Amino acid sequence: MRWPRRLMSLLFVLALLAGPPVVLLSLFGPPVRGWPTAEQMRVWVVQPLTEQSLTIALTIAAWLVWLVLAYTVTIRVLTRLRATVAWLRHLPLPTPLQATASGMAGAAVLGVSANAVTTPPPQPPLPVTAGSFDASEDTTAQVADATSRSDDGIAVAGGWLPREVAEQISAAAALVWLRRRRAYRPHPPGQQGREDPDLVPLPATVAAVRNALADHPSPPTGAADTSAGSPQGQPAALGALPPAGAGFTGPGALAAGRGLLVTTLLAGQRHPGVSLVITRTVLASLLGSAPDALTQRLPGLAVVDGIDEASRFFTLPSAGRGHGGQNHVKRHAEQTTHIVRPAPALIVDEAAATGNPEALADVAITAGTVVVLGRWPAGQTWQVDLAGHTSDRGATGRAGPRLCVLDQVTATDLLTVIAHADQTPPDPVAADPMPRSALEPVPCLRRQPHRHEPGARPGGGSRRLELRVLGEPALLVDGQPLTVRRSAAMQVLVLLAAHPDGANTQHLTDAIWPGLPRRSLTGRLYTTLSDLRAAVRTACGLSIIDHTDDRYRLTPGLVDVDLWRFHHAVRQAATAVTDAPTAWQGVIDAYPGDLAAGRNWSWLDPIRESTRRQVLDAHAALADAAPDAQHALAWLQAGLRVDPYNADLHTRAVNTLIALGDHATADELREAYARRLADAGIGPSDAVLATATSVGHATVPTR
């Protein structure tokens, strides 16, 4: 029914544009018949409100209204035409290989007989490494051209990332929260109003990448590995480049340079040392006004002033330096066989490449990859468009691999995830943690619990609606779970449980579908909410979500939420004057598990971590108030079961074990913690728990 409605709309617009001029011309004639004479002006001044003057004024007003309408329609049509032309420009056309294959397939279909025997499909072609533009390898180049344009990646508002890079970004974001969990020091539960600066959510670009990965899962096992064939564990973006590197030109050259910067630093996190060397001029052109504090905290990045300074990061051969051609490639291949860690990549600009070609040639011998942002006379030069598609600027002009392309904002957001925070977690071999009285509140973003008093169970003697979000999220009607078909609907329920005061349409769409155009999400949100309301109304006849003044919230008095009961217990512990341990125990009892356990929604991490920290505060407070070290150790061990990555609780547990004289168990705890950090991806350089140091001689006061 879409085309009939569009046709009726077109006819209506045409009638609206053509009807008024026809009526006005037939009744009153043309709007202007010449300038008024002096006599007509004198008569109009003496008697302005005549039937003729009023008719003329109304006619002119009608023509003006029609002109405004015609102008509006013209602008809308031009805008649609411009968008259509832009879409057609980016419409991928079939390559010669695809056109040939399509023609052959069509001929085979038309020529096959009705009694043809079904034959098994041909085997797929062998994978070919894109990036080689040897004119003698026509078949290989055609296959590379056919596969290099595949969109097996994640499109974000500021560019395009290969799937491998997007998955690394998601893993780096998880490591950020693990490091924050490790570095947190529990505070006294009575310090309400305290705000933790490290609970700031990650950039919106990271949320968009994680959401896109969730919407488009990885291909099944056995699919082609994009990183396969990359020498010495290099990222796929570097492995796709020629062995000696390449120069980038075209409108997407800087965007590809930013993508290479992010990709190389991500891959370098698996190896200690420098993974990328870049000149200061290039870094400024790529990131613009990005703060120096960010670039200084990027592991594996070395910023130099020129090629001469960059040469100290590469081990140059002692003989035969300065010779080009095949000897360079041969020596490079011989040396890389002895390199355990991938050689650093080098990014310079065209001025550095042309101003000091001999020094760059020497560095290129041992550099992992050399990229010149501009033409590179001594190497290959690729043309890069804004979408990341590459083509050789030489005689072949064939298409190459698609590169990661990012704008300045997106690249800065992703680098923020890679950068290490300036935090030093407590050392378990230290004598004793900082006294509780010396801990000062730090300003920033701490979520205050909504003052929802649980009181009596909602629903009275009729149907009972309960929402559990601590642990596995579930919606229950009279104690029986209700199936929530849409994942977005469950997100809405958990999000509204975490925001009892409600959330508007923009907040919900930005959280659940980050990175997507907001104008296309309103209908999706309405469909999700309508389906959820209908399911609940059918099950119990209640309305679970209230919508007032463009704010959605769980209907007060009808829904019992376990998170709200937990917040009530936290407030009671914060204001308890007598019998504080009982109030702290109430906080622990009200926490059955992590908020929305098992869910990886991008907006959930700050709220989940804030809730977890309130439970850690209660465990630490009970340990401090314990009558002896044995009871304190029990509370600390219970806290470690809530968060096994927290360094402060491990410090306290190790110190308590030493105070009890159990040095062997203290060593085992420290070693197990170091292994857990290493398994999670936090390497030895990040872990402060040095397992080689014995704690048997540490002096720890008894708590």
XYZ file of C-alpha atoms in Angstrom:
703
model
C 0.000 0.000 0.000
C 3.011 2.293 0.013
C 2.940 3.214 -3.703
C -0.779 4.163 -3.846
C -0.311 6.461 -0.864
C 2.737 8.068 -2.453
C 0.806 8.567 -5.700
C -2.106 10.186 -3.841
C 0.336 12.445 -1.990
C 1.941 13.496 -5.273
C -1.442 14.266 -6.842
C -2.440 16.280 -3.792
C 0.761 18.336 -3.910
C 0.337 18.990 -7.634
C -3.278 20.072 -7.100
C -2.190 22.314 -4.255
C 0.464 23.935 -6.451
C -1.598 24.292 -9.632
C -5.059 24.949 -8.159
C -4.609 28.378 -6.493
C -2.930 30.051 -9.531
C -5.672 28.765 -11.859
C -8.432 30.078 -9.574
C -6.750 33.447 -9.029
C -6.005 33.985 -12.703
C -9.527 33.022 -13.793
C -11.270 35.234 -11.202
C -8.957 38.226 -10.781
C -6.457 38.031 -13.617
C -2.705 38.503 -13.220
C -1.520 39.823 -9.846
C 0.287 42.861 -11.347
C -1.189 44.857 -14.255
C 1.222 47.760 -14.123
C 2.102 50.495 -11.684
C -0.799 52.601 -10.277
C -1.254 56.090 -11.751
C -1.097 59.306 -9.711
C -4.880 59.677 -9.873
C -5.354 56.123 -8.550
C -2.916 56.831 -5.715
C -4.787 60.055 -4.791
C -8.143 58.237 -4.745
C -6.665 55.417 -2.603
C -5.245 57.936 -0.082
C -8.596 59.724 0.195
C -10.594 56.498 0.533
C -8.309 53.481 1.189
C -10.924 50.908 2.281
C -12.916 50.344 -0.846
C -14.173 47.087 -2.242
C -11.634 47.212 -5.056
C -8.643 47.922 -2.767
C -9.628 45.140 -0.361
C -9.968 42.714 -3.271
C -6.533 43.654 -4.554
C -4.989 43.274 -1.075
C -6.547 39.832 -0.572
C -5.423 38.750 -4.019
C -1.839 39.808 -3.319
C -1.921 37.992 0.041
C -3.179 34.823 -1.665
C -0.366 35.014 -4.208
C 2.203 35.467 -1.423
C 0.897 32.416 0.439
C 1.117 30.395 -2.751
C 4.697 31.579 -3.336
C 5.720 30.456 0.170
C 4.137 27.063 -0.450
C 5.840 26.708 -3.832
C 9.194 27.692 -2.310
C 8.845 25.097 0.456
C 7.956 22.319 -1.984
C 10.849 23.275 -4.269
C 13.367 23.155 -1.414
C 12.108 19.735 -0.300
C 12.330 18.372 -3.842
C 15.868 19.710 -4.312
C 16.929 18.184 -0.984
C 15.543 14.779 -1.950
C 17.198 14.986 -5.358
C 20.537 15.869 -3.772
C 20.280 12.924 -1.359
C 19.372 10.600 -4.247
C 22.323 11.783 -6.306
C 24.672 11.298 -3.324
C 23.311 7.777 -2.827
C 23.770 6.948 -6.498
C 27.357 8.172 -6.379
C 28.136 5.758 -3.549
C 26.175 2.893 -5.114
C 28.711 0.089 -5.653
C 28.830 -0.906 -9.309
C 29.727 -4.449 -10.315
C 33.365 -5.025 -11.070
C 34.382 -6.558 -14.429
C 34.777 -9.926 -12.737
C 31.305 -9.696 -11.181
C 29.753 -8.590 -14.476
C 31.399 -11.460 -16.313
C 30.275 -13.950 -13.663
C 26.717 -12.606 -13.757
C 26.587 -12.893 -17.563
C 27.877 -16.433 -17.466
C 25.368 -17.367 -14.768
C 22.515 -15.865 -16.795
C 23.570 -17.707 -19.916
C 23.777 -20.948 -17.969
C 20.285 -20.490 -16.518
C 18.719 -19.688 -19.898
C 20.558 -22.488 -21.664
C 20.040 -25.281 -19.209
C 17.470 -27.925 -20.104
C 14.570 -28.980 -17.958
C 16.192 -32.386 -17.369
C 19.512 -30.998 -16.214
C 21.160 -32.931 -13.440
C 21.866 -30.924 -10.300
C 25.592 -30.671 -9.676
C 27.291 -29.619 -6.483
C 28.272 -25.936 -6.331
C 31.878 -25.108 -7.158
C 34.319 -24.673 -4.333
C 35.012 -21.066 -3.314
C 38.232 -19.562 -4.605
C 41.314 -19.702 -2.440
C 41.799 -16.634 -0.255
C 44.085 -14.039 -1.771
C 46.071 -11.453 0.142
C 44.896 -8.046 -1.047
C 47.360 -5.235 -1.476
C 49.618 -6.594 -4.224
C 49.393 -4.662 -7.472
C 51.669 -6.722 -9.679
C 50.484 -6.240 -13.267
C 51.520 -9.791 -14.121
C 49.018 -11.285 -11.657
C 45.751 -10.398 -13.397
C 43.689 -13.196 -11.888
C 44.889 -12.503 -8.365
C 44.211 -8.788 -8.758
C 40.677 -9.481 -9.995
C 39.913 -11.693 -7.023
C 41.405 -9.103 -4.673
C 39.277 -6.430 -6.339
C 36.172 -8.554 -5.875
C 36.815 -9.189 -2.192
C 38.443 -5.951 -1.059
C 35.178 -4.032 -1.289
C 33.322 -6.280 1.119
C 31.767 -4.382 3.996
C 32.672 -6.861 6.711
C 33.038 -4.114 9.273
C 31.265 -1.659 11.527
C 30.102 1.725 10.270
C 29.991 4.469 12.895
C 29.098 8.130 12.663
C 32.732 9.115 12.168
C 34.039 6.403 9.882
C 34.349 2.668 9.268
C 36.170 -0.049 11.244
C 36.976 -3.618 10.225
C 35.297 -6.180 12.422
C 38.628 -7.195 13.935
C 39.240 -3.609 15.076
C 35.696 -3.258 16.396
C 36.080 -6.417 18.487
C 39.379 -5.099 19.854
C 37.666 -1.838 20.796
C 34.977 -3.778 22.650
C 37.631 -5.790 24.499
C 39.551 -2.613 25.366
C 36.362 -1.076 26.782
C 35.890 -4.121 29.011
C 39.485 -3.733 30.226
C 38.806 -0.100 31.132
C 36.062 -1.173 33.528
C 38.206 -3.993 34.921
C 40.972 -1.496 35.683
C 38.445 0.778 37.371
C 37.171 -2.122 39.449
C 40.733 -3.040 40.391
C 41.654 0.516 41.433
C 38.537 1.275 43.527
C 39.046 1.771 47.265
C 35.932 1.155 49.362
C 34.640 4.115 51.356
C 32.634 4.208 54.550
C 28.957 3.651 53.663
C 28.018 6.782 55.622
C 29.777 9.084 53.156
C 26.711 9.862 51.111
C 27.091 12.462 48.414
C 30.460 10.996 47.507
C 31.011 10.900 43.762
C 33.539 8.777 41.900
C 35.125 10.422 38.846
C 35.959 7.107 37.189
C 32.266 6.253 36.794
C 32.000 8.581 33.801
C 30.623 6.538 30.866
C 32.873 5.709 27.948
C 32.551 7.826 24.771
C 29.444 7.430 22.645
C 31.503 6.038 19.758
C 32.531 3.064 21.893
C 28.899 2.428 22.795
C 27.968 2.544 19.103
C 30.684 0.016 18.234
C 29.629 -2.385 20.990
C 25.978 -2.073 19.996
C 26.796 -2.729 16.330
C 28.721 -5.872 17.286
C 25.747 -7.070 19.317
C 23.378 -6.479 16.379
C 25.722 -8.200 13.897
C 27.356 -11.197 15.587
C 30.637 -12.602 14.348
C 30.513 -15.094 11.472
C 30.447 -18.776 12.430
C 33.633 -20.646 13.142
C 35.500 -21.481 9.977
C 34.996 -18.113 8.309
C 38.004 -16.376 6.909
C 40.175 -14.766 9.534
C 40.911 -11.175 8.629
C 44.149 -11.268 10.540
C 45.426 -14.400 8.905
C 48.540 -13.949 6.960
C 49.619 -10.856 8.859
C 53.325 -11.182 9.547
C 54.523 -11.398 13.115
C 51.066 -10.835 14.580
C 50.523 -7.474 12.923
C 46.962 -6.160 12.634
C 45.130 -6.890 9.411
C 45.387 -3.237 8.355
C 49.193 -3.455 8.353
C 49.281 -6.921 6.821
C 47.217 -5.669 3.861
C 49.801 -3.001 3.000
C 52.785 -3.697 0.732
C 55.859 -5.080 2.564
C 57.737 -1.795 2.304
C 54.712 0.353 3.185
C 52.736 2.832 1.138
C 51.861 6.467 0.729
C 48.280 7.660 1.236
C 46.737 10.369 -0.911
C 43.207 11.420 -1.693
C 40.328 12.740 0.419
C 40.549 9.840 2.871
C 44.308 9.910 3.468
C 44.141 11.579 6.899
C 41.156 9.451 7.922
C 43.104 6.315 6.970
C 46.069 7.609 8.975
C 43.860 7.931 12.050
C 42.533 4.431 11.463
C 46.073 3.104 11.221
C 46.989 4.937 14.438
C 44.115 3.347 16.367
C 44.551 -0.091 14.772
C 48.273 -0.296 15.472
C 47.966 0.809 19.096
C 45.170 -1.686 19.683
C 47.238 -4.553 18.294
C 50.291 -3.374 20.237
C 48.504 -3.853 23.564
C 49.363 -7.556 23.329
C 53.083 -6.789 23.208
C 55.204 -4.623 25.519
C 57.239 -1.795 24.101
C 56.726 0.679 21.279
C 54.338 -0.380 18.505
C 54.006 2.902 16.609
C 56.427 5.760 15.944
C 54.901 8.968 14.589
C 56.230 12.453 13.977
C 54.832 15.319 15.989
C 53.663 17.111 12.855
C 51.664 14.120 11.635
C 50.103 13.563 15.065
C 48.916 17.186 15.130
C 47.432 16.889 11.638
C 45.606 13.668 12.564
C 44.213 14.568 15.991
C 44.079 18.352 15.753
C 43.606 19.872 19.178
C 43.597 16.549 21.055
C 45.097 17.103 24.520
C 48.710 16.101 25.095
C 47.594 14.379 28.298
C 45.762 11.826 26.142
C 48.648 11.054 23.778
C 51.091 10.782 26.680
C 48.978 8.024 28.232
C 48.790 5.925 25.058
C 50.848 2.744 25.582
C 53.084 1.829 22.677
C 53.114 5.314 21.079
C 56.390 7.172 20.516
C 56.204 10.785 19.256
C 59.369 12.087 17.554
C 60.396 15.301 15.817
C 61.852 13.708 12.688
C 63.143 10.587 10.993
C 66.581 10.907 12.598
C 65.028 10.711 16.063
C 62.760 7.864 14.939
C 65.733 5.753 13.871
C 66.655 4.971 17.478
C 63.497 2.848 17.779
C 64.649 0.561 14.973
C 67.689 -1.733 14.905
C 69.460 -0.896 11.661
C 71.802 -3.436 10.009
C 75.494 -2.766 10.415
C 76.379 -3.381 6.795
C 74.866 -2.653 3.449
C 72.838 0.350 4.594
C 71.467 2.737 2.054
C 70.892 0.173 -0.733
C 67.427 -0.061 -2.174
C 65.535 -2.511 -4.324
C 65.332 -6.199 -3.568
C 68.213 -6.162 -1.038
C 66.043 -4.112 1.312
C 63.189 -6.570 1.153
C 65.551 -9.531 1.570
C 67.297 -8.075 4.628
C 63.930 -7.126 6.065
C 62.674 -10.705 5.667
C 65.861 -12.115 7.219
C 65.623 -9.859 10.263
C 61.927 -10.326 10.923
C 62.490 -14.057 11.397
C 64.415 -13.233 14.590
C 61.991 -10.624 15.962
C 59.862 -11.879 18.815
C 57.811 -8.705 19.104
C 56.451 -7.091 15.905
C 58.634 -4.232 14.709
C 57.118 -0.780 15.270
C 55.270 0.940 12.455
C 56.283 4.415 11.311
C 53.981 7.218 10.099
C 55.519 10.335 8.538
C 54.332 13.069 6.195
C 55.323 13.744 2.608
C 57.780 16.480 3.557
C 59.786 14.121 5.772
C 59.741 11.366 3.140
C 60.992 13.589 0.324
C 63.328 15.722 2.447
C 65.322 12.835 3.905
C 64.788 9.812 1.627
C 68.012 7.993 2.570
C 67.253 8.060 6.305
C 63.710 6.864 5.625
C 65.063 4.054 3.429
C 67.345 2.940 6.259
C 64.477 2.960 8.750
C 62.189 1.127 6.319
C 64.544 -1.873 6.407
C 63.555 -2.839 9.957
C 60.303 -0.944 10.451
C 57.193 -3.070 10.595
C 55.431 -0.787 8.109
C 56.132 2.715 6.800
C 53.166 4.919 5.913
C 53.637 8.312 4.292
C 50.686 10.694 4.396
C 51.207 11.947 0.872
C 53.063 10.797 -2.199
C 56.022 8.496 -1.635
C 58.346 8.500 -4.638
C 60.401 5.579 -3.280
C 57.383 3.329 -2.679
C 53.821 2.666 -3.744
C 51.197 5.385 -3.403
C 47.554 4.528 -2.800
C 44.511 6.696 -3.407
C 42.117 6.513 -0.438
C 38.525 7.745 -0.571
C 36.405 8.846 2.391
C 34.950 5.346 2.799
C 38.398 3.724 3.083
C 38.506 2.121 -0.363
C 41.988 2.170 -1.894
C 43.347 2.062 -5.412
C 46.850 2.102 -6.841
C 47.894 5.432 -8.318
C 50.365 3.684 -10.602
C 49.788 2.186 -14.009
C 47.374 -0.532 -12.851
C 44.870 1.582 -10.952
C 43.321 -1.549 -9.443
C 41.317 -1.495 -6.226
C 43.029 -2.512 -3.010
C 41.853 -3.439 0.485
C 39.464 -1.302 2.442
C 41.179 0.516 5.303
C 39.894 1.717 8.642
C 38.942 5.407 8.338
C 38.089 7.706 11.262
C 37.472 11.399 11.753
C 39.119 13.375 14.554
C 36.274 13.033 17.065
C 35.861 9.291 16.558
C 39.602 8.641 16.673
C 39.945 10.627 19.899
C 37.054 8.699 21.454
C 38.656 5.361 20.611
C 42.081 6.469 21.812
C 40.480 7.415 25.132
C 39.621 3.740 25.619
C 43.151 2.637 24.780
C 44.805 5.193 27.073
C 45.689 4.049 30.569
C 44.319 6.064 33.453
C 46.736 7.732 35.868
C 45.740 5.505 38.753
C 47.957 3.460 41.036
C 46.070 0.683 42.799
C 47.148 -0.261 46.322
C 50.063 -2.633 46.743
C 49.254 -5.816 48.693
C 52.844 -6.001 49.957
C 52.451 -2.617 51.649
C 52.350 -2.589 55.414
C 48.842 -1.314 55.855
C 46.241 0.475 53.740
C 45.398 4.107 54.346
C 43.381 4.567 57.528
C 39.662 4.799 56.974
C 39.524 8.259 58.556
C 42.039 9.585 56.011
C 39.885 8.737 53.019
C 38.416 11.931 51.584
C 35.423 12.103 49.250
C 36.276 12.983 45.665
C 33.952 15.084 43.527
C 32.219 13.859 40.400
C 29.492 11.637 39.124
C 27.874 9.500 41.823
C 24.343 8.325 41.269
C 22.041 9.129 44.151
C 19.433 6.466 44.880
C 15.878 7.510 44.161
C 13.911 7.926 47.365
C 11.357 5.261 46.659
C 10.125 3.766 49.882
C 9.145 0.153 49.274
C 6.402 -0.022 51.909
C 3.778 -2.663 51.150
C 3.895 -4.877 48.144
C 2.174 -3.295 45.111
C -1.095 -4.556 43.853
C -2.766 -5.064 47.224
C -4.772 -8.251 47.229
C -5.004 -8.451 43.434
C -2.357 -9.271 40.874
C 1.292 -8.690 41.845
C 3.914 -7.409 39.384
C 7.592 -7.793 40.302
C 10.716 -6.733 38.400
C 14.054 -8.313 39.289
C 17.120 -6.613 37.828
C 19.783 -7.647 40.378
C 21.136 -10.879 38.967
C 19.370 -12.356 35.955
C 16.699 -9.802 34.942
C 13.160 -11.140 34.998
C 9.591 -9.838 35.048
C 7.224 -11.834 37.263
C 3.439 -11.839 37.502
C 2.243 -13.358 40.775
C 5.659 -14.994 41.127
C 5.616 -16.565 37.665
C 8.099 -15.307 35.022
C 6.612 -13.474 32.060
C 8.356 -13.924 28.717
C 9.697 -10.640 27.343
C 10.184 -11.303 23.664
C 12.237 -8.250 22.699
C 15.730 -7.626 24.048
C 15.079 -3.893 23.753
C 12.008 -4.265 25.992
C 14.115 -5.826 28.742
C 16.609 -2.993 28.345
C 13.790 -0.496 28.814
C 12.685 -2.222 32.012
C 16.188 -2.295 33.514
C 16.879 1.288 32.434
C 13.659 2.562 34.014
C 14.413 0.564 37.160
C 17.769 2.338 37.385
C 16.039 5.713 36.760
C 12.883 5.673 38.900
C 12.191 9.309 38.029
C 11.792 8.284 34.403
C 13.510 8.878 31.082
C 12.406 10.689 27.953
C 12.410 9.378 24.398
C 15.847 10.789 23.584
C 17.426 9.188 26.655
C 15.941 5.778 25.861
C 16.854 5.756 22.178
C 20.397 7.047 22.777
C 21.010 4.372 25.407
C 19.464 1.377 23.659
C 20.453 2.188 20.066
C 23.588 4.357 20.269
C 25.112 5.653 17.075
C 21.957 5.279 14.971
C 19.980 8.227 13.542
C 17.488 9.293 16.158
C 14.756 10.063 13.635
C 14.568 6.391 12.670
C 14.396 5.084 16.246
C 11.241 6.719 17.588
C 8.996 4.256 15.795
C 11.137 1.338 16.963
C 10.838 2.516 20.574
C 7.061 2.900 20.290
C 6.774 -0.608 18.828
C 8.901 -2.050 21.652
C 6.866 -0.321 24.366
C 3.539 -1.263 22.771
C 4.533 -4.915 22.580
C 5.686 -4.878 26.221
C 2.521 -3.173 27.454
C 0.321 -5.568 25.523
C 2.107 -8.614 26.950
C 1.796 -7.365 30.542
C -1.817 -6.271 30.094
C -2.730 -9.664 28.663
C -1.010 -11.473 31.547
C -2.369 -9.475 34.490
C -4.415 -6.534 33.238
C -1.948 -3.973 34.673
C -0.112 -1.120 32.999
C 3.586 -1.457 33.734
C 4.854 1.783 32.127
C 3.431 5.242 32.670
C 3.943 7.941 30.012
C 3.527 11.554 31.121
C 5.064 14.693 29.616
C 7.280 12.645 27.275
C 8.779 10.780 30.229
C 8.450 7.048 30.662
C 8.658 5.434 34.070
C 7.563 2.274 35.805
C 4.054 2.788 37.086
C 4.331 3.817 40.772
C 2.573 1.540 43.232
C 2.106 -1.294 40.746
C 5.635 -2.637 40.255
C 7.909 -3.990 42.984
C 11.579 -3.521 41.973
C 14.422 -5.223 43.854
C 16.845 -2.429 42.915
C 14.641 0.091 44.693
C 14.664 -2.078 47.827
C 18.468 -2.187 47.585
C 18.642 1.624 47.370
C 16.393 1.831 50.430
C 18.814 -0.417 52.336
C 21.757 1.778 51.269
C 20.008 4.901 52.573
C 19.275 3.185 55.868
C 22.940 2.189 56.216
C 24.049 5.733 55.422
C 21.833 7.261 58.098
C 22.164 4.564 60.766
C 23.300 6.029 64.076
C 23.090 2.893 66.168
C 23.596 -0.738 65.184
C 25.337 0.206 61.923
C 26.605 -3.360 61.260
C 23.004 -4.570 61.015
C 22.273 -1.872 58.438
C 25.381 -2.814 56.447
C 24.292 -6.442 56.591
C 20.946 -5.325 55.133
C 22.742 -3.855 52.116
C 24.537 -7.143 51.499
C 21.350 -9.184 51.905
C 19.526 -6.978 49.366
C 22.170 -7.654 46.697
C 21.744 -11.119 45.129
C 23.993 -10.393 42.131
C 25.281 -7.832 39.640
C 22.823 -5.500 37.975
C 21.477 -7.274 34.862
C 24.050 -10.042 35.176
C 25.190 -11.459 31.867
C 24.050 -8.450 29.838
C 26.620 -6.345 27.964
C 24.549 -3.267 27.227
C 26.827 -0.291 26.691
C 24.916 2.074 29.017
C 24.892 -0.413 31.904
C 28.519 -0.331 33.091
C 28.494 2.901 35.163
C 25.242 2.005 36.944
C 26.308 -1.585 37.542
C 29.688 -0.516 38.924
C 28.105 2.108 41.197
C 25.777 -0.526 42.651
C 28.611 -3.023 43.124
C 30.732 -0.446 44.944
C 27.997 0.182 47.475
C 28.107 -3.517 48.358
C 31.914 -3.457 48.597
C 31.617 -0.502 50.964
C 29.399 -2.573 53.243
C 31.803 -5.537 53.226
C 34.801 -3.325 53.985
C 32.913 -1.566 56.793
C 31.926 -4.879 58.394
C 35.537 -6.075 58.124
C 36.768 -2.907 59.842
C 34.193 -3.325 62.608
C 34.866 -7.050 63.077
C 35.845 -8.073 66.630
C 38.875 -10.082 65.476
C 40.991 -10.796 62.405
C 39.232 -14.103 61.686
C 35.826 -12.420 61.311
C 37.406 -9.579 59.292
C 38.908 -12.134 56.903
C 35.503 -13.764 56.395
C 33.951 -10.421 55.386
C 36.860 -9.633 53.071
C 36.561 -13.010 51.387
C 32.841 -12.411 50.895
C 33.650 -9.047 49.313
C 36.139 -10.713 46.955
C 33.376 -13.026 45.784
C 31.384 -9.909 44.820
C 34.345 -8.359 42.974
C 37.383 -10.634 42.527
C 39.313 -7.866 40.703
C 39.457 -5.277 43.490
C 43.036 -4.677 44.628
C 42.147 -2.955 47.895
C 40.173 -5.942 49.199
C 43.026 -8.237 48.205
C 45.442 -5.971 50.082
C 43.321 -6.177 53.215
C 42.901 -9.935 52.907
C 46.654 -10.488 52.444
C 47.443 -8.252 55.411
C 44.884 -10.045 57.559
C 46.286 -13.447 56.617
C 49.768 -12.259 57.535
C 48.456 -10.962 60.848
C 46.987 -14.424 61.465
C 50.352 -15.996 60.634
C 49.105 -17.813 57.518
C 51.830 -16.670 55.106
C 51.356 -19.588 52.700
C 47.697 -18.735 52.109
C 48.648 -15.079 51.673
C 51.132 -16.051 48.960
C 48.521 -18.242 47.261
C 45.977 -15.413 47.303
C 48.413 -12.965 45.759
C 49.500 -15.421 43.063
C 45.905 -16.301 42.202
C 45.067 -12.600 41.934
C 48.018 -11.949 39.623
C 46.931 -14.856 37.399
C 43.373 -13.539 37.292
C 44.588 -10.119 36.163
C 46.804 -11.688 33.501
C 43.977 -13.903 32.238
C 41.725 -10.863 31.962
C 44.265 -9.076 29.774
C 45.809 -6.783 32.384
C 49.459 -7.619 31.830
C 52.327 -7.707 34.308
C 53.068 -4.033 33.650
C 49.647 -3.151 35.042
C 49.536 -5.558 37.966
C 51.123 -4.338 41.175
C 50.994 -7.779 42.736
C 54.556 -9.023 42.122
C 54.382 -12.735 42.825
C 58.168 -13.026 42.963
C 58.308 -10.995 46.179
C 57.615 -12.899 49.346
C 55.252 -11.401 51.869
C 56.567 -13.502 54.711
C 58.644 -10.668 56.123
C 56.063 -7.885 55.786
C 55.173 -6.050 58.948
C 51.440 -5.657 59.223
C 49.590 -4.366 62.267
C 46.765 -6.466 63.570
C 43.334 -5.087 62.816
